[in-house]
Coordinates of C-alpha atoms in Angstrom, one line a residue:
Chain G
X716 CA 0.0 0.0 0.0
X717 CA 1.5 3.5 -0.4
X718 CA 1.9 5.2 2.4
X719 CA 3.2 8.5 1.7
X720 CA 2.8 10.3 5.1
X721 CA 4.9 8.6 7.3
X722 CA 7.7 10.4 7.9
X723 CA 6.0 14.0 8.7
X724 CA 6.3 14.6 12.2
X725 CA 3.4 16.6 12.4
X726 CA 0.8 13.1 11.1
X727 CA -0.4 13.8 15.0
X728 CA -2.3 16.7 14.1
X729 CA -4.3 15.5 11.5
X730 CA -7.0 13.8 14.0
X731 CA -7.4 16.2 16.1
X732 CA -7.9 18.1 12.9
X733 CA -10.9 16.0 11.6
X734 CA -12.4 16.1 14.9
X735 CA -12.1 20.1 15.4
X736 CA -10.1 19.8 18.4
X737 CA -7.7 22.2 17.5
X738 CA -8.0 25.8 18.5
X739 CA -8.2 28.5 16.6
X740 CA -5.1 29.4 16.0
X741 CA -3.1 25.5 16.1
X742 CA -6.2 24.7 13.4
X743 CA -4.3 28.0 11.2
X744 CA -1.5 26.7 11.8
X745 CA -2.1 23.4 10.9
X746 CA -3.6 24.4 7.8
X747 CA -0.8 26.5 6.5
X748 CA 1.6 23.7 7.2
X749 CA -0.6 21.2 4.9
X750 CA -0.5 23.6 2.0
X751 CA 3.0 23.2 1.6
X752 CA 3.1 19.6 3.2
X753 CA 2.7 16.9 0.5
X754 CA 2.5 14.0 2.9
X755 CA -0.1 15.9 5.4
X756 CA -2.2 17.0 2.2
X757 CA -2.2 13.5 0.8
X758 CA -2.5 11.7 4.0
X759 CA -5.5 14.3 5.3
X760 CA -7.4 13.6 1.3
X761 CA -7.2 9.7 2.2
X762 CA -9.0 10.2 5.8
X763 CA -11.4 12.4 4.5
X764 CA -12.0 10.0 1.7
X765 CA -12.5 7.5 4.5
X766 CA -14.4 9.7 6.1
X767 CA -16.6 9.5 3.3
X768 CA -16.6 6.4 2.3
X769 CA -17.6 5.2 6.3
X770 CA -20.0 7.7 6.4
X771 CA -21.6 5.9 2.8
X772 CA -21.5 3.1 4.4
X773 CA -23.4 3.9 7.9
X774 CA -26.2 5.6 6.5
X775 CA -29.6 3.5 6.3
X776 CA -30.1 0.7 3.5
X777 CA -33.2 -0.5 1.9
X778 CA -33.6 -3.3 4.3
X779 CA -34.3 -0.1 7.2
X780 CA -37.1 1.4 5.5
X781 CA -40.0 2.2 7.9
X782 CA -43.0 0.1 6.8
X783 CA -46.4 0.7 8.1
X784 CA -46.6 -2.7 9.2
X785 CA -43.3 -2.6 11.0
X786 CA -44.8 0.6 12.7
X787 CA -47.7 -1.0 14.0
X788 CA -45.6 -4.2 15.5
X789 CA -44.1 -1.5 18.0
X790 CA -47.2 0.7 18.2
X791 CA -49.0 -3.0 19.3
X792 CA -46.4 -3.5 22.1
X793 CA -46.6 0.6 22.9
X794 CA -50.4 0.6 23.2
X795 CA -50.1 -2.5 26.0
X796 CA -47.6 -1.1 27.9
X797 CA -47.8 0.8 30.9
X798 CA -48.2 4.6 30.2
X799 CA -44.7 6.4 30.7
X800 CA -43.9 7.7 34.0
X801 CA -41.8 10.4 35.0
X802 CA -42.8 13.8 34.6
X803 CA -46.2 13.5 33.2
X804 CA -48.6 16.0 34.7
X805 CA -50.4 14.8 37.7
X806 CA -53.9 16.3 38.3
X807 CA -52.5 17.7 41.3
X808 CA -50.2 19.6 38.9
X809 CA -53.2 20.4 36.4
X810 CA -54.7 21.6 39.2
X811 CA -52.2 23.9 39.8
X812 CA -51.5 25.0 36.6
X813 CA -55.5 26.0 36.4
X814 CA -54.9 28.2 39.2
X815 CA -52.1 29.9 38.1
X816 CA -54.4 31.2 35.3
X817 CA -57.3 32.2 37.4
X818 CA -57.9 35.8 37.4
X819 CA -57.2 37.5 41.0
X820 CA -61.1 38.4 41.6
X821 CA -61.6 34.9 41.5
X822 CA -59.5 33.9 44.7
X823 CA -62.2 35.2 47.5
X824 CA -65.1 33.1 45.5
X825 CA -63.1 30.1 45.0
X826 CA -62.0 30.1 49.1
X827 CA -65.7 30.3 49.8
X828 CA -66.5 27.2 47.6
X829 CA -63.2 25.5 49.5
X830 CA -64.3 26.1 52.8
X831 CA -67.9 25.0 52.1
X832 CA -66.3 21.5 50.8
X833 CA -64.6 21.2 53.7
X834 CA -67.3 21.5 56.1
X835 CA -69.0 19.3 54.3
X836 CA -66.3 16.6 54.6
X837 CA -66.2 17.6 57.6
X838 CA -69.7 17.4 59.3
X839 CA -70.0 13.7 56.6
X840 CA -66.8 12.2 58.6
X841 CA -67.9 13.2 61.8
X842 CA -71.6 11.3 61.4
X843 CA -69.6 8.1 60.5
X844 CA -70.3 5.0 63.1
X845 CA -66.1 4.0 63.8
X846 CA -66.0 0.4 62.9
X847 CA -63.7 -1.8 61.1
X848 CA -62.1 -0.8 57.8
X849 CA -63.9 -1.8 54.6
X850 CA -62.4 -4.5 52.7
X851 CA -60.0 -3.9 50.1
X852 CA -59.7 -7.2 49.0
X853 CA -62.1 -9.2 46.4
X854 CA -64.2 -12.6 47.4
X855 CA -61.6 -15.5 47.8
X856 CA -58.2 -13.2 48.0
X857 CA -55.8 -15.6 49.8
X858 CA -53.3 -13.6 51.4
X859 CA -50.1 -12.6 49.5
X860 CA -52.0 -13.0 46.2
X861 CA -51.3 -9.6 45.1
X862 CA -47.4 -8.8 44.2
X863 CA -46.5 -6.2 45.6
X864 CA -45.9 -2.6 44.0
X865 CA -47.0 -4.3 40.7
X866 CA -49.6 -2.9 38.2
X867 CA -52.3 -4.2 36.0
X868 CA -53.3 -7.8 35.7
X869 CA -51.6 -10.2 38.1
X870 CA -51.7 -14.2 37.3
X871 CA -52.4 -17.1 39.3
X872 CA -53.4 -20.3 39.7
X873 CA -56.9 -20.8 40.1
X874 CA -55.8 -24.6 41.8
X875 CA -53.2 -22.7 44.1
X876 CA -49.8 -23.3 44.6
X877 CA -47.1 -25.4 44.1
X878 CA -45.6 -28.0 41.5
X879 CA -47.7 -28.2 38.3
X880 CA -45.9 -31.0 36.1
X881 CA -47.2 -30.2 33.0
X882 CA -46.9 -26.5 33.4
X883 CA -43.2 -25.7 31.9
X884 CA -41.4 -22.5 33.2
X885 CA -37.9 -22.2 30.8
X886 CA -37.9 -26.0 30.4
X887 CA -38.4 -27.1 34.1
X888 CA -41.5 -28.2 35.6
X889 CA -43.1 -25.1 37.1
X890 CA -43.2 -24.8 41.0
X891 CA -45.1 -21.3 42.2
X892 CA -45.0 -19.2 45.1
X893 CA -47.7 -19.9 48.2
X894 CA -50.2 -17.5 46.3
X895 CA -49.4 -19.7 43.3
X896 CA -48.5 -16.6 41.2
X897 CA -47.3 -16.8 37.7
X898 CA -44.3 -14.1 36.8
X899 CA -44.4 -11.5 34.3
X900 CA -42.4 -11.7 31.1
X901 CA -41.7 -15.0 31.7
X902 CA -42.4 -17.8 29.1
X903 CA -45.1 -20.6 30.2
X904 CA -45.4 -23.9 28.0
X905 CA -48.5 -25.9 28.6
X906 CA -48.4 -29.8 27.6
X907 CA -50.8 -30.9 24.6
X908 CA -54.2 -32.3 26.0
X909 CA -53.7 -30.0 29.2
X910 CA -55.8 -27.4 30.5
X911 CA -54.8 -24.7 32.7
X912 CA -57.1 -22.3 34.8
X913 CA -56.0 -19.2 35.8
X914 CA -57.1 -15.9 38.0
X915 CA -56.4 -12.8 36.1
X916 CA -56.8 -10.0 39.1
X917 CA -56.3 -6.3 38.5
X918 CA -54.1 -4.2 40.7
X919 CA -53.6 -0.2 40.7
X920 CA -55.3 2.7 41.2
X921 CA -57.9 1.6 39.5
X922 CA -59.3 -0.7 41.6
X923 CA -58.0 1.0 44.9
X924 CA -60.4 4.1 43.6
X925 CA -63.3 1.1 43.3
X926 CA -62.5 -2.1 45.0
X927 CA -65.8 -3.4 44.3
X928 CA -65.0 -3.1 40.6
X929 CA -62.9 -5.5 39.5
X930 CA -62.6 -9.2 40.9
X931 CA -60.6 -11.9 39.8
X932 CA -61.2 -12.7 36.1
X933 CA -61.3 -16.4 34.9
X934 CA -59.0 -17.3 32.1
X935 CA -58.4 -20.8 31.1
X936 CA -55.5 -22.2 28.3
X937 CA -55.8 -25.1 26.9
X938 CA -52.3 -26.7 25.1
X939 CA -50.5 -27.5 23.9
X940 CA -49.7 -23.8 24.4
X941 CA -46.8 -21.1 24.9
X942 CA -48.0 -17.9 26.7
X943 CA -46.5 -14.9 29.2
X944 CA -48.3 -13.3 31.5
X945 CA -48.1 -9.4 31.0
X946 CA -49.5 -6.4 32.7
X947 CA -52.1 -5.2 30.0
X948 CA -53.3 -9.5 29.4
X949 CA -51.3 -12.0 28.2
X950 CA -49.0 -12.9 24.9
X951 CA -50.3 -15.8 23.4
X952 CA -47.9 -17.5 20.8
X953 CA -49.9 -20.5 20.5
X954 CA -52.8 -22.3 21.7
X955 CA -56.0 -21.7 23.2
X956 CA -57.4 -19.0 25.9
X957 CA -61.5 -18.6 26.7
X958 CA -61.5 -15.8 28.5
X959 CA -65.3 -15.0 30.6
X960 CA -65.3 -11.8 32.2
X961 CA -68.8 -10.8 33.6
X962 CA -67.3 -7.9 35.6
X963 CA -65.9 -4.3 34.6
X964 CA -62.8 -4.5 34.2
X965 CA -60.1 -2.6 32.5
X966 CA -59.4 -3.5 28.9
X967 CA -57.8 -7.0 29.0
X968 CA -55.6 -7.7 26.2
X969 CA -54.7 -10.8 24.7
X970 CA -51.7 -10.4 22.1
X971 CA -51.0 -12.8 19.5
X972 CA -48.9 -13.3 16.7
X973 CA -51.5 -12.2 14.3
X974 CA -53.1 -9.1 16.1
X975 CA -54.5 -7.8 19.3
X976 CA -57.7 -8.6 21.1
X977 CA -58.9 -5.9 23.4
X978 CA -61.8 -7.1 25.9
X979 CA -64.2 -4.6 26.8
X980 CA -66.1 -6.9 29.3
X981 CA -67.2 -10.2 27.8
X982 CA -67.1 -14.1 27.1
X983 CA -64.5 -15.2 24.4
X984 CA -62.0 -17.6 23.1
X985 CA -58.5 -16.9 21.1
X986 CA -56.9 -19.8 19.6
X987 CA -53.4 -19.4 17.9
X988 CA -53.2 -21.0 14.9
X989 CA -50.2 -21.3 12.2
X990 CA -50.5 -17.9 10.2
X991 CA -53.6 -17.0 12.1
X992 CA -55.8 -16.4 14.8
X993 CA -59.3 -17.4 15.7
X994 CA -61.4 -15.1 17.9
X995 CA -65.0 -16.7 18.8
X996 CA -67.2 -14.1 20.3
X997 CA -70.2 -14.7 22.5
X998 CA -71.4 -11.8 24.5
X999 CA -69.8 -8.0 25.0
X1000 CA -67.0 -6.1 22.7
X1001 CA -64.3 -7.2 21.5
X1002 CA -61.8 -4.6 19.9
X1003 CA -59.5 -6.4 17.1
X1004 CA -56.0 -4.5 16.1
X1005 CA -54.3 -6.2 13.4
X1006 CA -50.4 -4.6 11.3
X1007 CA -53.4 -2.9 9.1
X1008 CA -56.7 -3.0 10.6
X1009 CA -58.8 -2.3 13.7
X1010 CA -62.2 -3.8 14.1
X1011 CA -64.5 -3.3 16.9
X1012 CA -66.6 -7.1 17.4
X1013 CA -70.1 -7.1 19.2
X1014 CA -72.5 -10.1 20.0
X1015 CA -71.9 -13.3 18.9
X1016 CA -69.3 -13.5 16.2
X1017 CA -65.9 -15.3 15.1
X1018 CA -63.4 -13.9 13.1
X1019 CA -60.3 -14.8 11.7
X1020 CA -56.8 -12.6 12.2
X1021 CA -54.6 -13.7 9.3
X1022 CA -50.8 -12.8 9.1
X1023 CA -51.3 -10.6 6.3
X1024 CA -53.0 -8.4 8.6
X1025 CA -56.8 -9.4 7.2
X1026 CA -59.9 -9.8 9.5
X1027 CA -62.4 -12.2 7.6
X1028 CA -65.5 -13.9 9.0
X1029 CA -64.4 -17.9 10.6
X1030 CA -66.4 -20.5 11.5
X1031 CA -65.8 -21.7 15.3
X1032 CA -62.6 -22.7 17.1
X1033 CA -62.2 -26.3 17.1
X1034 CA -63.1 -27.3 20.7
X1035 CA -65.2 -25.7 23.2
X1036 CA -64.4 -23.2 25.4
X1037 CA -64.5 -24.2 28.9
X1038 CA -64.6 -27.5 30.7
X1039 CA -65.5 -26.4 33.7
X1040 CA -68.8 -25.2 35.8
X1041 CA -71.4 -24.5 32.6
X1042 CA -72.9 -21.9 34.9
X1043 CA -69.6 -20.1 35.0
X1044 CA -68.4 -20.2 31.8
X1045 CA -70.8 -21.8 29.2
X1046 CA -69.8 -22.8 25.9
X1047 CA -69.2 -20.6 23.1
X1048 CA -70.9 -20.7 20.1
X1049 CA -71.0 -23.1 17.3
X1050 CA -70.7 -20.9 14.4
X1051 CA -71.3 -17.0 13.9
X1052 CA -74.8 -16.2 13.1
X1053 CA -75.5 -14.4 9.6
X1054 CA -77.1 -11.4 11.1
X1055 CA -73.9 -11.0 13.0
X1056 CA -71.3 -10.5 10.1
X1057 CA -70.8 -6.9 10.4
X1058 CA -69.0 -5.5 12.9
X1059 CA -69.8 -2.2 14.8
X1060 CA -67.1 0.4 13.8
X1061 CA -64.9 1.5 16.6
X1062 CA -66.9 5.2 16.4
X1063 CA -70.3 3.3 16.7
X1064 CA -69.5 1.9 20.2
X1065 CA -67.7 4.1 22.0
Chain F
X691 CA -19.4 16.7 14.0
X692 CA -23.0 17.0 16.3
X693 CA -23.3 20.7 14.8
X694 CA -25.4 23.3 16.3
X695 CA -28.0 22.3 18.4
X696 CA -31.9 22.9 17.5
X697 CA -35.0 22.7 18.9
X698 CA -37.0 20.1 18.3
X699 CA -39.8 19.8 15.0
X700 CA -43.0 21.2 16.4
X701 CA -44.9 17.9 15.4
X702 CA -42.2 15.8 17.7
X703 CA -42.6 18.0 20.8
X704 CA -46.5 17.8 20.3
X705 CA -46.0 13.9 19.8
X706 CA -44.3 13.7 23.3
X707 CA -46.7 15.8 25.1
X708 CA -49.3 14.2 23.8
X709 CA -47.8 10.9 24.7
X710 CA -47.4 12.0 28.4
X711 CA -50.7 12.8 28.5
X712 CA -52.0 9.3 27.7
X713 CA -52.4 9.3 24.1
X714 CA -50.1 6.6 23.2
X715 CA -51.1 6.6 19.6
X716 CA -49.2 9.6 19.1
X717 CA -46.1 7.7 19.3
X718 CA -46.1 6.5 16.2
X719 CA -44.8 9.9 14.8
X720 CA -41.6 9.2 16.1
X721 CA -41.4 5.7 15.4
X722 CA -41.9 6.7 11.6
X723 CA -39.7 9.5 11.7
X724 CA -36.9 7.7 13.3
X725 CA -37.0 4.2 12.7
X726 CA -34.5 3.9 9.6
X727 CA -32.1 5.4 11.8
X728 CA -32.3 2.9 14.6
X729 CA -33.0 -0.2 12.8
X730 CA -29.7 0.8 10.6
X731 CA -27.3 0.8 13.6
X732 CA -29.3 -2.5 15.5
X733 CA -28.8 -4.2 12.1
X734 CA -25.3 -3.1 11.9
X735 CA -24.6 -3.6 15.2
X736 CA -26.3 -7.2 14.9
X737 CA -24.4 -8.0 11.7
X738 CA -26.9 -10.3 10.2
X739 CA -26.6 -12.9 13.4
X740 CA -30.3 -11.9 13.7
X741 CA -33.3 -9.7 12.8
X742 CA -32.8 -6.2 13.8
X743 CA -36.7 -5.6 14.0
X744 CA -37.4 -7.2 17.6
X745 CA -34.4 -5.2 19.2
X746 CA -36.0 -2.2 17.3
X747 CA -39.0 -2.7 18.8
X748 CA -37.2 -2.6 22.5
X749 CA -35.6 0.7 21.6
X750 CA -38.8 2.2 21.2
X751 CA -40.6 0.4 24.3
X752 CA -37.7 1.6 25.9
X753 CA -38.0 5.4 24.6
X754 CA -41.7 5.1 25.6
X755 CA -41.2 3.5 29.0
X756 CA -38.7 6.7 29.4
X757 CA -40.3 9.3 28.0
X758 CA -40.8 11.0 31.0
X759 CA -37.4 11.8 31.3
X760 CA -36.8 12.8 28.4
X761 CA -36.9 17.0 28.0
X762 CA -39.3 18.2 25.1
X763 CA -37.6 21.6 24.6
X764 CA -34.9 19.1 22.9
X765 CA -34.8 17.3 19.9
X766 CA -35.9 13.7 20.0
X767 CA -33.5 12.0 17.4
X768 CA -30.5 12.4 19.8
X769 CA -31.9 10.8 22.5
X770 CA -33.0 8.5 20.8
X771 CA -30.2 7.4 19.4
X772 CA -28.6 6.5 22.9
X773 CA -31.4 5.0 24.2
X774 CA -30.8 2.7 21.1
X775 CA -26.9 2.0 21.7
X776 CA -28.4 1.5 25.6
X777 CA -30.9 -0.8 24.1
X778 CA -27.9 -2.8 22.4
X779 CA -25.3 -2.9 25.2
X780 CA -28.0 -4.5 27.4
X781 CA -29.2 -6.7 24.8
X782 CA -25.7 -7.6 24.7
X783 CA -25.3 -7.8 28.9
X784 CA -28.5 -10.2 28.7
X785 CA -26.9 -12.6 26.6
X786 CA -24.0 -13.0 29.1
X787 CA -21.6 -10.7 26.8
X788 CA -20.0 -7.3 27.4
X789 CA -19.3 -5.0 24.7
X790 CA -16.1 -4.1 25.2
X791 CA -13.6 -1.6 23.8
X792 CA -10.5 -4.1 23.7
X793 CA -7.1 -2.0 23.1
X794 CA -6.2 -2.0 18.8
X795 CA -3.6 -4.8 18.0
X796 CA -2.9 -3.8 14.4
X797 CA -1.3 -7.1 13.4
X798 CA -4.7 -9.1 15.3
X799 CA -7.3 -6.7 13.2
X800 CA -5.9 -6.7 10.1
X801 CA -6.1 -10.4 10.2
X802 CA -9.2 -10.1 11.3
X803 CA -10.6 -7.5 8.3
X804 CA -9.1 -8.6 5.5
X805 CA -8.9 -11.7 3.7
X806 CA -6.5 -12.9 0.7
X807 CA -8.0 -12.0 -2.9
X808 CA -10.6 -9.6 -1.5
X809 CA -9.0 -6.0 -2.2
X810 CA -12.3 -4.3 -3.4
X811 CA -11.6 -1.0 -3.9
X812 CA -13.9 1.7 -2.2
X813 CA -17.7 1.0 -0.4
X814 CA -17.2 -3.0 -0.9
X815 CA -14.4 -2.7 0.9
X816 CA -16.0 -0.9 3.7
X817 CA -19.0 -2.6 4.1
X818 CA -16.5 -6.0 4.3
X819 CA -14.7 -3.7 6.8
X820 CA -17.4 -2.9 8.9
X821 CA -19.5 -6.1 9.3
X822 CA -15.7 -8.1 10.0
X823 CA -14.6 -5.6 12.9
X824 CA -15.2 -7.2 16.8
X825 CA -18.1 -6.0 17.5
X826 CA -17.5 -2.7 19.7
X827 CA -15.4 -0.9 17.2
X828 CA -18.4 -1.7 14.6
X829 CA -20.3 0.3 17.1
X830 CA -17.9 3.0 17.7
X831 CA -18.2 3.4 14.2
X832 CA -21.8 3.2 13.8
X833 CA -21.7 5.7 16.9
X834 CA -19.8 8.2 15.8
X835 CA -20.6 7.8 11.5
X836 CA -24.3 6.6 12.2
X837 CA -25.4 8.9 14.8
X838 CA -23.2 11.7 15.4
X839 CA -22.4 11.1 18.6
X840 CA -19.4 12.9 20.2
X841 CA -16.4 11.1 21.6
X842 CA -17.6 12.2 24.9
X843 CA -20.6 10.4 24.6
X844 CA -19.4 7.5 23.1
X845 CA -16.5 7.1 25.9
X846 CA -19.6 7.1 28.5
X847 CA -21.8 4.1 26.6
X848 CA -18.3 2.0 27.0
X849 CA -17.0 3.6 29.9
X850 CA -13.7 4.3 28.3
X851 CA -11.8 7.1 28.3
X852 CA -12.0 9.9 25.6
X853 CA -8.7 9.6 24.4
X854 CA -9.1 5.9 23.9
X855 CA -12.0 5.6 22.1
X856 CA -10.5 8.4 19.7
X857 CA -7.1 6.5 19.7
X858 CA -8.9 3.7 18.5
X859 CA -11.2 4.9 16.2
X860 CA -8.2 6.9 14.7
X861 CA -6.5 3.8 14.1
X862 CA -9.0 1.7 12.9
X863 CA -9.4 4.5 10.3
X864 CA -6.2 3.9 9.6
X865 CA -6.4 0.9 9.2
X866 CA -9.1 1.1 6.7
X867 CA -7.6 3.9 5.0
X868 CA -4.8 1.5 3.8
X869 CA -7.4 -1.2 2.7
X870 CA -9.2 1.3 0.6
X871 CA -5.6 2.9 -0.7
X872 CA -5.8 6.4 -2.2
X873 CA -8.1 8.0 -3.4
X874 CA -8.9 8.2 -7.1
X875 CA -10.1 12.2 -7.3
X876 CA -10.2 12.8 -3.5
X877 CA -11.6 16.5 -2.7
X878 CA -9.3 19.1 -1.4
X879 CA -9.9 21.0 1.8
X880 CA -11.8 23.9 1.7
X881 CA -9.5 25.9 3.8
X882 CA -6.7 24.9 1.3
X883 CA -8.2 25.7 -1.8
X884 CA -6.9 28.4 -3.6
X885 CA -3.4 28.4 -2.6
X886 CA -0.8 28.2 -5.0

């Protein structure tokens, strides 16, 4: 290779150069010396050709184009996660900042409306009978089922704890906790032929503002099947989950490979198949979101989410729903009904 | 090389606020206006070992998750771009590996980067550059080249000092400045124009 800037004792200079960390007047200098330097001219013209050349050769190919369906992979996993936290504006703050803007004449009006709330509070509190604190906790809560500090939907297992043989946590037979709590983000495999009942029970302010809202919502898998529990639902990769939520609750979401499917309070049943997804409907909403489509699913339908990002009408999932109690959980049904084809647009419901 | 700093586009700073205030939707303006960038160093950084698009996606759950620290008044591409070389280090850390700035043996990398019978001149010979470096100096390239980080930033992501990871850069450049030989036509400086 040629290398004709070796022997100029100033070669030093030419990286601090390229990276303008030369001051003012070393950068003059500098310059004038590679005017009249062959080697320093020759030897800066290959970097900066390098320069190029690297620079060529960093920026973004065809194989980083942003797709719409690439955008809506990550807006999928964005819309189930937890909102950010940080500095997002409390309502204590938005409080605040609406009183910053009220005009001065309104202070004496709105410390007469404040006083008048608190005597309120006031004479209410003091008319209570003392007694024992309500109950935070839904029917059946053992103690220790919720995880503590953690939001959204926490699993267990609706047979309680310990070993479950044909429950597979990372290739070993899974053992829980004494509340028999399934971890988040972790993958579960169930065994073919198996079926798995589980407690889905919402934590956060949510249901601390209204305990009575939200109890523990069924959810049973049938395998063989590969899921993870997560705060917004679950991930499904494959099998089957019948979900039968009579209670409000707070949007459960069942990902799968082919879409999301959003409960808005309601009976249903996701199956994973290869390339698509099945979604039987039997009572309540269902909201569908797919790489390129969003559907919103009432009364009793079934639909199919193919890869491709299609929702088309299906016939029903191949075996029934639940095993257990009928009066819990019954069946879904057969078939979607004609009538039932269209689905309500997302506008129509809410 | 970062230039003079700007605020941010008006659409990106309404995208974050919105964001914060619980329309999540409105990320997907800066997952369309920033994803080439990203998915071009992951892939990079990946070199082909494995799609780029799932640690993608983790740079942006990550950027959401974080949002909140992030300050608005700023431009968003910047930051993130670290939170994508964050994204890879731990993906990295995960897998039991540490991306590590080891110190430049010339006679170990130039084995390493070039083969017998494969002097391409010019971008081939880059690209076959790039992908064959260990892996952190393919991301102290992409760092600096890719995302215009400065030295000071890149010597925090691999908790090196300053003048080693511009040592090393410098002489990887060299390195590859011999591989590619000279320049047919190379431009001249612009403060060297015009003198006799």
């Amino acid at each position: 290779m040629n290398e004709p800037n070796l022997c100029c004792s100033r070669q030093a200079e030419i990286q601090a150069w390229l990276d303008g960390d030369l001051a003012p007047a070393a950068r003059a200098d500098f310059e004038r010396h590679v005017a009249d330097c062959p080697r320093c001219a020759a030897a800066l013209k290959a970097f900066r050709h390098v320069d190029e050349l690297v620079g060529a050769a960093c920026r973004p190919g065809p194989e980083d184009r942003v797709q719409p369906a690439r955008v809506d992979r990550v807006m999928q996993r964005i819309l189930a996660a937890p909102a950010p936290g940080g500095t997002a504006p409390t309502p204590w703050t938005a409080w605040l900042a609406a009183a910053r803007a009220l005009p001065a004449g309104a202070w004496p009006a709105l410390a007469l409306a404040l006083g008048v709330v608190v005597l309120v509070v006031a004479l209410s509190w003091s008319a209570r009978v003392p007694g024992p604190p309500p109950a935070v906790a839904p029917p059946g809560s053992s103690p220790g089922h919720q995880a503590a500090g953690e939001t959204g939907f926490v699993f267990s297992l609706a047979a309680g704890s310990g070993a479950v043989p044909f429950l597979v946590d990372n290739g070993l037979p899974l053992a829980t906790g004494p509340a028999g709590l399934l971890a988040r983000g972790r993958h579960y495999e169930l065994a073919s032929g198996r079926k798995l009942r589980l407690d889905a029970d919402f934590h956060g302010p949510f249901r601390e503002l209204s305990p009575g809202l939200v109890t523990r919502l069924p959810v049973e898998i049938t395998g063989p099947a590969r899921f993870e529990p997560r705060p917004a639902g679950l991930l499904l990769e494959s099998g089957q989950a019948a979900c039968a939520f009579r209670e409000p609750h707070p949007a459960f979401v069942v990902e799968t490979p082919c879409g999301k499917v959003e409960s808005l309070g309601t009976r249903f049943l996701v199956e994973v198949r290869p390339g698509e997804t099945l979604v039987a409907l039997e009572e309540g909403r269902l909201r569908l979101t797919t790489p390129t489509q969003e559907r919103m699913l009432t009364g009793r339908q079934a639909v199919r989410l193919r890869r491709s990002g299609e929702i088309e009408p299906a016939g029903a999932p191949s075996t029934p729903a639940y095993s257990s109690s009928p009066a819990a959980a019954p069946p879904l049904p057969p078939a979607p009904r004609p009538d039932d084809q269209g689905a309500d647009t997302l506008n129509q419901s809410y | 090389m970062t230039g003079t700093p700007k605020g941010p586009p008006p659409e990106e700073r309404e995208a974050v606020l919105a964001v914060r205030q619980g329309r999540k939707e409105a990320f997907r303006l800066l997952v369309e206006n920033h994803w080439e960038r990203v998915h071009n160093l992951l892939r990079r950084f990946l070199n082909g070992s494995e799609p780029a698009e799932d640690l993608c996606q983790e740079a942006f759950l990550q950027a959401f998750t974080a949002l909140g620290t992030f300050d608005e008044t700023r431009p968003f591409g910047p930051w993130m771009n670290r939170v994508a070389v964050t994204t890879a280090l731990q993906y990295r850390r995960k897998q039991g590996r540490q991306v590590v700035l080891v110190p430049f043996e010339e006679v170990v990398m130039r084995n390493q980067v070039s083969g017998p019978g494969e002097k391409v001149l010019g971008q081939m010979v880059v690209d076959e550059f790039l992908a064959r470096l260990p892996e952190s100096y393919r991301l102290l390239f992409l760092m600096r080249y890719a995302l215009d980080l400065t030295y000071e930033e890149i010597s925090q992501f691999l908790a090196e000092p300053v003048g080693s990871v511009k040592g090393n850069l410098f002489r990887a450049r060299e390195l590859l400045k011999q591989a590619v030989g000279e320049p047919a036509a190379a431009p001249r400086l612009a403060s060297v124009e015009g003198k006799p």
